[in-house]
Amino acid sequence: MKRKEVITDEQKKIARYAKAMGHPIRMYVLELLSNQSCCYSGDLTEILPIAKSTLSQHLKELKDAGLIQGEIEAPRIKYCINKANWEEAQELFKKYLLI
Amino acid sequence: MKRKEVITDEQKKIARYAKAMGHPIRMYVLELLSNQSCCYSGDLTEILPIAKSTLSQHLKELKDAGLIQGEIEAPRIKYCINKANWEEAQELFKKYLLI
DNA sequence: ATATTTGTTCGTTAATTACCGAACAATAAT
DNA sequence: ATTATTGTTCGGTAATTAACGAACAAATAT
């Protein structure tokens, strides 16, 4: 017998997206990618005032949350928005923020 | 001479809001408050499967981020959405999510 | 075959977050 | 004056996050 669960899957899902968005660097990347289709992480390393290993971790966070995806274009990696999940996030925020 | 700052204040601001939204319990509270004007934390303690001290911390997080506000109605505390900041968050997410 | 480019992973450190129960403070009720 | 209610704060622990430089892996270019 399953215990009553007060927290919904939607609340968990939007919290997951929000958490990934909870850092200025990651918002910078998301803003960039949502406006310009794609970028290489090398471009970001040059612009952002953080070590490349740190950037790599932030990109991994966004990837793990499903907000972006990387495509190998050796020796570089091209990052873009993960369209399906991005749209899901849009819908969730629209709903929860009553926009 | 100020060093070039790549991260904008808006990115910092939305990241701050997103971070506060980055936990299922806090999303639960926000959803509740955005739909029903206000609640007492006692109500939440009964429903949510966490200790009251933990809930208190989550409410503090939301308050510190500016998303909710508490009004003393002794011996209880009435929580509501912080309207001004909530609207700012709405605008920011609208802009960043291109909704 | 070797060097260069590109980005991840590893190891480390410091800070923050999440959670609990117990103790505390403030007010209300008896 | 005591007791009960309500919620925060404290002390502690465990887990996660953020950051860095060094080492590594993979592929391209020389």
Tab-separated table of C-alpha atoms (C1' of nucleotides) in Angstrom:
chain	number	residue	atom	x	y	z
A	1	MET	CA	0.000	0.000	0.000
A	2	LYS	CA	1.497	3.228	-1.225
A	3	ARG	CA	1.776	6.101	1.221
A	4	LYS	CA	-0.063	9.268	0.251
A	5	GLU	CA	2.227	11.468	-1.788
A	6	VAL	CA	1.565	15.182	-1.475
A	7	ILE	CA	4.245	16.340	-3.853
A	8	THR	CA	3.259	15.862	-7.468
A	9	ASP	CA	5.492	14.708	-10.293
A	10	GLU	CA	4.984	18.087	-11.921
A	11	GLN	CA	6.280	19.865	-8.867
A	12	LYS	CA	9.309	17.615	-8.901
A	13	LYS	CA	9.829	18.211	-12.582
A	14	ILE	CA	9.626	21.980	-12.484
A	15	ALA	CA	11.828	22.051	-9.394
A	16	ARG	CA	14.388	20.050	-11.333
A	17	TYR	CA	14.388	22.557	-14.170
A	18	ALA	CA	14.427	25.494	-11.778
A	19	LYS	CA	17.361	24.053	-9.923
A	20	ALA	CA	19.340	23.785	-13.137
A	21	MET	CA	18.473	27.414	-13.858
A	22	GLY	CA	19.592	28.440	-10.389
A	23	HIS	CA	23.001	29.809	-11.300
A	24	PRO	CA	23.903	32.967	-13.230
A	25	ILE	CA	26.356	31.188	-15.497
A	26	ARG	CA	23.773	28.616	-16.460
A	27	MET	CA	21.195	31.306	-17.127
A	28	TYR	CA	23.739	33.029	-19.327
A	29	VAL	CA	24.182	29.860	-21.353
A	30	LEU	CA	20.454	29.246	-21.590
A	31	GLU	CA	19.780	32.788	-22.703
A	32	LEU	CA	22.453	32.501	-25.356
A	33	LEU	CA	21.234	29.180	-26.657
A	34	SER	CA	17.588	30.094	-26.657
A	35	ASN	CA	18.417	33.054	-28.860
A	36	GLN	CA	21.047	31.761	-31.202
A	37	SER	CA	20.408	28.075	-31.810
A	38	CYS	CA	23.825	26.793	-30.815
A	39	CYS	CA	27.349	27.439	-29.643
A	40	TYR	CA	30.635	25.726	-28.921
A	41	SER	CA	31.857	25.542	-25.391
A	42	GLY	CA	35.149	27.014	-26.522
A	43	ASP	CA	33.312	30.228	-27.315
A	44	LEU	CA	31.953	30.280	-23.796
A	45	THR	CA	35.317	29.593	-22.195
A	46	GLU	CA	36.678	32.715	-23.810
A	47	ILE	CA	33.850	34.927	-22.671
A	48	LEU	CA	33.087	33.632	-19.210
A	49	PRO	CA	35.342	34.371	-16.245
A	50	ILE	CA	35.569	30.783	-15.050
A	51	ALA	CA	37.879	27.839	-15.601
A	52	LYS	CA	37.000	25.514	-18.432
A	53	SER	CA	36.558	22.651	-16.017
A	54	THR	CA	33.998	24.687	-14.122
A	55	LEU	CA	32.162	25.547	-17.306
A	56	SER	CA	32.182	21.910	-18.269
A	57	GLN	CA	30.445	21.080	-15.008
A	58	HIS	CA	27.774	23.713	-15.547
A	59	LEU	CA	27.108	22.409	-19.032
A	60	LYS	CA	26.821	18.925	-17.617
A	61	GLU	CA	24.264	20.180	-15.112
A	62	LEU	CA	22.168	21.675	-17.875
A	63	LYS	CA	22.531	18.506	-19.919
A	64	ASP	CA	21.577	16.276	-16.995
A	65	ALA	CA	18.524	18.411	-16.346
A	66	GLY	CA	17.627	17.953	-20.003
A	67	LEU	CA	17.688	21.611	-20.945
A	68	ILE	CA	20.512	21.422	-23.452
A	69	GLN	CA	22.167	18.760	-25.557
A	70	GLY	CA	25.636	18.401	-26.974
A	71	GLU	CA	26.587	17.085	-30.356
A	72	ILE	CA	30.126	16.032	-31.144
A	73	GLU	CA	31.681	17.927	-34.004
A	74	ALA	CA	35.213	16.814	-33.427
A	75	PRO	CA	37.273	18.058	-31.873
A	76	ARG	CA	34.632	20.423	-30.563
A	77	ILE	CA	31.178	19.965	-29.126
A	78	LYS	CA	28.201	21.875	-30.337
A	79	TYR	CA	25.612	22.681	-27.706
A	80	CYS	CA	21.999	23.502	-28.382
A	81	ILE	CA	18.739	23.743	-26.510
A	82	ASN	CA	16.989	20.426	-26.030
A	83	LYS	CA	13.865	21.503	-27.786
A	84	ALA	CA	11.407	18.971	-26.383
A	85	ASN	CA	12.381	19.527	-22.786
A	86	TRP	CA	12.702	23.244	-23.229
A	87	GLU	CA	9.109	23.301	-24.394
A	88	GLU	CA	8.076	21.212	-21.453
A	89	ALA	CA	9.829	23.667	-19.147
A	90	GLN	CA	8.072	26.551	-20.875
A	91	GLU	CA	4.716	24.919	-20.289
A	92	LEU	CA	5.473	24.150	-16.674
A	93	PHE	CA	6.641	27.651	-15.864
A	94	LYS	CA	3.699	29.094	-17.726
A	95	LYS	CA	1.412	27.031	-15.575
A	96	TYR	CA	3.142	27.578	-12.266
A	97	LEU	CA	3.810	31.252	-12.692
A	98	LEU	CA	0.301	31.766	-14.041
A	99	ILE	CA	1.703	33.572	-17.015
B	1	MET	CA	38.597	50.539	-13.668
B	2	LYS	CA	35.867	47.964	-13.448
B	3	ARG	CA	36.521	44.612	-15.067
B	4	LYS	CA	34.147	43.676	-17.866
B	5	GLU	CA	31.198	41.846	-16.411
B	6	VAL	CA	29.614	39.315	-18.727
B	7	ILE	CA	26.883	38.197	-16.409
B	8	THR	CA	24.013	40.658	-16.241
B	9	ASP	CA	22.058	41.661	-13.167
B	10	GLU	CA	18.982	40.153	-14.770
B	11	GLN	CA	20.700	36.813	-15.111
B	12	LYS	CA	21.674	36.974	-11.475
B	13	LYS	CA	18.173	37.940	-10.479
B	14	ILE	CA	16.383	35.194	-12.380
B	15	ALA	CA	18.933	32.660	-11.184
B	16	ARG	CA	18.162	33.732	-7.621
B	17	TYR	CA	14.454	33.153	-8.142
B	18	ALA	CA	15.052	29.884	-9.955
B	19	LYS	CA	17.273	28.651	-7.172
B	20	ALA	CA	14.550	29.294	-4.631
B	21	MET	CA	12.139	27.372	-6.848
B	22	GLY	CA	14.591	24.502	-7.120
B	23	HIS	CA	12.991	22.202	-4.568
B	24	PRO	CA	9.706	20.270	-4.787
B	25	ILE	CA	8.543	21.370	-1.350
B	26	ARG	CA	9.089	25.003	-2.226
B	27	MET	CA	7.260	24.587	-5.527
B	28	TYR	CA	4.395	23.029	-3.609
B	29	VAL	CA	4.203	26.077	-1.344
B	30	LEU	CA	4.440	28.498	-4.243
B	31	GLU	CA	1.736	26.713	-6.171
B	32	LEU	CA	-0.513	26.768	-3.135
B	33	LEU	CA	0.058	30.436	-2.417
B	34	SER	CA	-0.257	31.585	-5.985
B	35	ASN	CA	-3.680	29.952	-6.115
B	36	GLN	CA	-5.159	30.635	-2.730
B	37	SER	CA	-3.846	33.982	-1.494
B	38	CYS	CA	-2.454	32.771	1.820
B	39	CYS	CA	-1.870	30.001	4.317
B	40	TYR	CA	-0.509	29.312	7.773
B	41	SER	CA	2.593	27.238	8.121
B	42	GLY	CA	0.750	25.009	10.551
B	43	ASP	CA	-1.470	23.907	7.683
B	44	LEU	CA	1.608	22.970	5.714
B	45	THR	CA	3.226	21.090	8.581
B	46	GLU	CA	0.231	18.792	8.711
B	47	ILE	CA	0.221	18.059	5.016
B	48	LEU	CA	3.895	17.870	4.181
B	49	PRO	CA	6.001	14.857	5.154
B	50	ILE	CA	8.829	16.877	6.706
B	51	ALA	CA	9.718	18.155	10.147
B	52	LYS	CA	8.438	21.592	11.034
B	53	SER	CA	11.975	22.857	11.421
B	54	THR	CA	12.709	21.778	7.866
B	55	LEU	CA	9.582	23.464	6.597
B	56	SER	CA	10.560	26.601	8.455
B	57	GLN	CA	13.860	26.616	6.594
B	58	HIS	CA	12.168	26.223	3.234
B	59	LEU	CA	9.825	29.090	4.009
B	60	LYS	CA	12.797	31.194	5.011
B	61	GLU	CA	14.444	30.424	1.690
B	62	LEU	CA	11.378	31.593	-0.185
B	63	LYS	CA	11.181	34.672	1.979
B	64	ASP	CA	14.866	35.491	1.529
B	65	ALA	CA	14.469	35.144	-2.209
B	66	GLY	CA	11.573	37.570	-1.982
B	67	LEU	CA	8.920	35.250	-3.359
B	68	ILE	CA	6.739	35.100	-0.272
B	69	GLN	CA	6.187	37.190	2.809
B	70	GLY	CA	5.017	36.359	6.310
B	71	GLU	CA	2.692	38.392	8.458
B	72	ILE	CA	2.393	37.743	12.163
B	73	GLU	CA	-1.094	36.850	13.282
B	74	ALA	CA	-0.179	35.650	16.720
B	75	PRO	CA	0.480	33.015	17.582
B	76	ARG	CA	0.548	31.976	13.961
B	77	ILE	CA	2.149	33.387	10.849
B	78	LYS	CA	0.248	34.014	7.698
B	79	TYR	CA	2.224	33.543	4.509
B	80	CYS	CA	1.367	35.040	1.159
B	81	ILE	CA	2.986	35.651	-2.158
B	82	ASN	CA	5.143	38.763	-2.312
B	83	LYS	CA	3.195	40.314	-5.121
B	84	ALA	CA	5.763	42.782	-6.411
B	85	ASN	CA	8.574	40.278	-6.613
B	86	TRP	CA	6.324	37.547	-7.906
B	87	GLU	CA	5.433	39.815	-10.782
B	88	GLU	CA	9.064	40.564	-11.390
B	89	ALA	CA	9.755	36.839	-11.481
B	90	GLN	CA	6.892	36.346	-13.916
B	91	GLU	CA	8.337	38.966	-16.224
B	92	LEU	CA	11.828	37.534	-16.011
B	93	PHE	CA	10.744	33.992	-16.749
B	94	LYS	CA	8.526	35.216	-19.536
B	95	LYS	CA	11.498	36.931	-21.068
B	96	TYR	CA	14.029	34.177	-20.544
B	97	LEU	CA	11.809	31.315	-21.516
B	98	LEU	CA	10.517	33.288	-24.487
B	99	ILE	CA	6.989	32.581	-23.426
C	1	DA	C1'	54.763	9.934	-35.573
C	2	DT	C1'	54.195	14.029	-32.958
C	3	DA	C1'	52.179	18.153	-31.584
C	4	DT	C1'	48.057	20.863	-31.000
C	5	DT	C1'	43.376	21.644	-29.955
C	6	DT	C1'	39.325	20.764	-27.336
C	7	DG	C1'	36.753	19.431	-23.592
C	8	DT	C1'	36.013	15.969	-19.831
C	9	DT	C1'	37.397	13.796	-15.605
C	10	DC	C1'	39.972	13.610	-11.261
C	11	DG	C1'	41.386	15.175	-6.810
C	12	DT	C1'	40.918	18.660	-3.587
C	13	DT	C1'	38.927	22.321	-0.826
C	14	DA	C1'	35.379	25.366	0.839
C	15	DA	C1'	30.797	26.575	1.100
C	16	DT	C1'	26.010	25.621	0.972
C	17	DT	C1'	21.915	22.778	1.393
C	18	DA	C1'	18.823	19.445	3.446
C	19	DC	C1'	17.265	17.263	7.137
C	20	DC	C1'	16.164	16.061	12.024
C	21	DG	C1'	15.064	16.556	17.037
C	22	DA	C1'	15.612	19.394	20.989
C	23	DA	C1'	15.497	23.738	22.978
C	24	DC	C1'	13.620	28.212	22.952
C	25	DA	C1'	10.478	32.421	22.534
C	26	DA	C1'	6.126	34.553	22.121
C	27	DT	C1'	1.502	34.681	22.610
C	28	DA	C1'	-3.023	32.772	23.931
C	29	DA	C1'	-5.914	30.113	26.842
C	30	DT	C1'	-7.082	28.291	31.393
D	1	DA	C1'	0.548	31.849	37.180
D	2	DT	C1'	0.628	27.786	34.313
D	3	DT	C1'	-0.080	25.352	30.346
D	4	DA	C1'	-0.696	24.887	25.459
D	5	DT	C1'	0.113	26.331	20.776
D	6	DT	C1'	2.962	27.877	17.134
D	7	DG	C1'	6.966	28.532	14.724
D	8	DT	C1'	11.994	29.783	14.806
D	9	DT	C1'	16.624	28.822	16.101
D	10	DC	C1'	20.368	25.763	17.472
D	11	DG	C1'	23.463	21.921	17.047
D	12	DG	C1'	24.668	18.257	14.455
D	13	DT	C1'	25.303	15.218	10.340
D	14	DA	C1'	25.336	13.925	5.597
D	15	DA	C1'	25.064	15.168	0.981
D	16	DT	C1'	25.549	18.309	-2.719
D	17	DT	C1'	27.498	22.267	-5.119
D	18	DA	C1'	31.041	25.380	-6.799
D	19	DA	C1'	35.401	26.207	-7.938
D	20	DC	C1'	40.278	25.361	-9.429
D	21	DG	C1'	44.383	23.265	-11.714
D	22	DA	C1'	46.389	19.105	-13.336
D	23	DA	C1'	45.970	15.069	-15.825
D	24	DC	C1'	43.794	12.716	-19.433
D	25	DA	C1'	41.428	11.277	-23.931
D	26	DA	C1'	40.177	11.945	-28.616
D	27	DA	C1'	40.724	13.833	-32.831
D	28	DT	C1'	43.006	16.949	-36.138
D	29	DA	C1'	46.915	19.008	-38.099
D	30	DT	C1'	51.824	19.003	-39.077
